[in-house]
Amino acid sequence: MKGVNAGDTAWMLAATALVLLMTPALGLFYAGLVRSKNTLNTFMMCIAALAFATVMWAAVGYSLAFDEGNGFIGGLDHVFLHDVAFTPREGTTIPHLLFFAFQATFCIVTVALVSGAVVERMSFGPFLIFASLWSVLVYAVMAHWAFGGGWLQAHGTLDFAGGVPVEMGSGFSALAAALVVGARKDYGRQALLPHNAVYVLLGAGLLWFGWFGFNGGSGFSTGNPGILAFTNTLLCPAATLVVWFLLDLVRDRRVTAIGAATAIIVGCVGITPAGGYISPGWALALGALAALPSYAIIVWRPRTRVDETLDVLAAHGVAGFTGILFIGFFAQQSWNGVADGLAYGDASQLGHQALAALAAPAYAFAMTFVLLKAIGVLMPLRGTPHDEAIGMDVRHHGEEAYATGEGAILITAEAGVAEPVPVGDPG
Amino acid sequence: MKLVIGIVRPEQANDVLEALYRAEVRGVSLSRVQGHGGELDRVETYRGTTVKMGLAEKVRFEIAVSDEFVDPTIEALCEGARTGEVGDGKIFVVPLERAVRIRTGETDHGAVTPVGS
């Protein structure tokens, strides 16, 4: 076994922090896309992932994902960080503890991603339960398949930074969640518009920044695969942006800002599985290609009755699917040192990739569907139409994102007003 | 000629617009206002500061109509704005002395009748 490498460890410490930033960045991105009365609730779903996914990951998720176990799920030897310390994680040159933290940030952001399907109507309590269980039952299982020595990895599926557990896992779970929770009461009746496009752009920019740690760190070293993935994370989303601009121009003769923010995400997602396996040239091609199916679904989906509110399926599920399959065609051993794709003479790699592209969506969708149905039996997943009309911020958090303070009456400790009272009788 | 003022919940504003449209009432102004009308107020907490939010967000519709449109307008406002909970709002009808359409100089009945009807 190799020892701990100082350079690799230094980079992975930074990369872990970069990936952690993606979750509040996603919160900002999502918060800008909803109506102002749901700003805080939407952001808080991402913050909740920082809380609950992290604790669940430390408790059992990490072990089930990365302990040996069987092909489907890992074992329980690392429950509560048992045996996770300073010796290198097998196959890497970084301390096991750091490997754990890096992987934790992936679990967190993936849980946060799924919230995009249910914002503006799902109650906060049931969401916390869902997020906690989902991080184990869906994320940890799929992470084991792709990264932890599970059956997909054993079959030879290449997934550099999480096309299977992160992107397809969140995207197809989002579709199931939207179907179980149901549409917002005003969906299809009123225009439900993003309330702050600047948040959306800033959130997308910060996500892209964090994604350099996400993809660049997934080589677990400062070696070539990480460098390749890092630079591909610059190139691929840029190509997606260019194509998205053109698609916008063709469709409406104007280039939209929220479209651009979406394109950044789609490009980053597309390169996530493929980052360390394809050449920079093919990364540009992947970025251009990935724009097409995601754009089509984003245009089509709001005309359906499926209120998958923030298009997690299109931006993550479908772009991840594109990226996973792309490896099967254009992986290049001279760049990645691992395997060739169909275009470079190895057709079997496409088969391995196709297997992942079928299994991951099927499992994510089915498990999320069952999980939410089960929670729904125990408690209502959403509040009344009246709650929804008031907005989730006031209903679930007792705060407003844009409180002006006008008409606010200070409640002092002596007065101690706990119950709402008529305004005419201020006590 | 009357000025119908309707103060309604912001979340009902779209329903009110729809109801007005169906009643063929076309000339509408609306503004965001804050007020209170005896409904329960919300308690919010920001760190250590707890406050009662005494003013609620409302949308104020102002609709100048000829006499035969007063009742349909009021009905449309009620239909669109009513939820049955305290805080649905109020409607005030006040007499209107004059109205002028700036573009043409038409006055009174002509001024409050939509173009083309």
XYZ file of C-alpha atoms in Angstrom, chain A residues 37 189-190 386 389-390 394 398-400 403-404 406-411 418 420-423 426, chain B residues 9 11 14-15 18 34 36 38-46 49-55 85:
48
model
C -42.637 33.836 -0.827
C -53.140 27.842 -14.165
C -50.856 30.773 -13.428
C -54.069 27.970 1.869
C -50.913 30.492 -1.040
C -49.335 32.155 2.007
C -44.001 32.142 6.623
C -41.882 32.060 10.398
C -39.612 34.336 8.407
C -39.680 36.210 5.146
C -39.129 41.445 5.395
C -39.361 45.219 5.442
C -43.178 47.827 8.212
C -45.972 47.105 10.611
C -43.830 44.784 12.694
C -44.561 45.086 16.394
C -41.745 44.035 18.709
C -42.745 41.372 21.194
C -46.843 33.491 21.907
C -51.339 35.188 17.219
C -53.800 37.819 18.400
C -56.008 40.211 16.444
C -54.141 43.291 15.330
C -52.137 44.454 20.359
C -55.159 38.896 -0.919
C -52.453 35.289 -3.925
C -54.847 36.432 -10.522
C -58.207 34.841 -9.789
C -59.705 36.232 -14.399
C -50.060 46.882 3.151
C -54.771 45.254 8.312
C -58.767 42.655 11.924
C -57.269 39.369 10.744
C -54.905 37.332 12.883
C -51.372 38.508 12.471
C -48.255 36.425 11.999
C -45.522 36.003 14.567
C -42.037 35.880 13.064
C -38.677 35.389 14.724
C -35.336 36.699 13.497
C -36.112 39.272 17.882
C -39.721 38.158 17.820
C -42.234 40.387 16.095
C -45.888 40.424 15.261
C -46.330 41.386 11.651
C -49.257 43.760 12.037
C -49.577 44.605 8.364
C -60.908 32.900 5.794
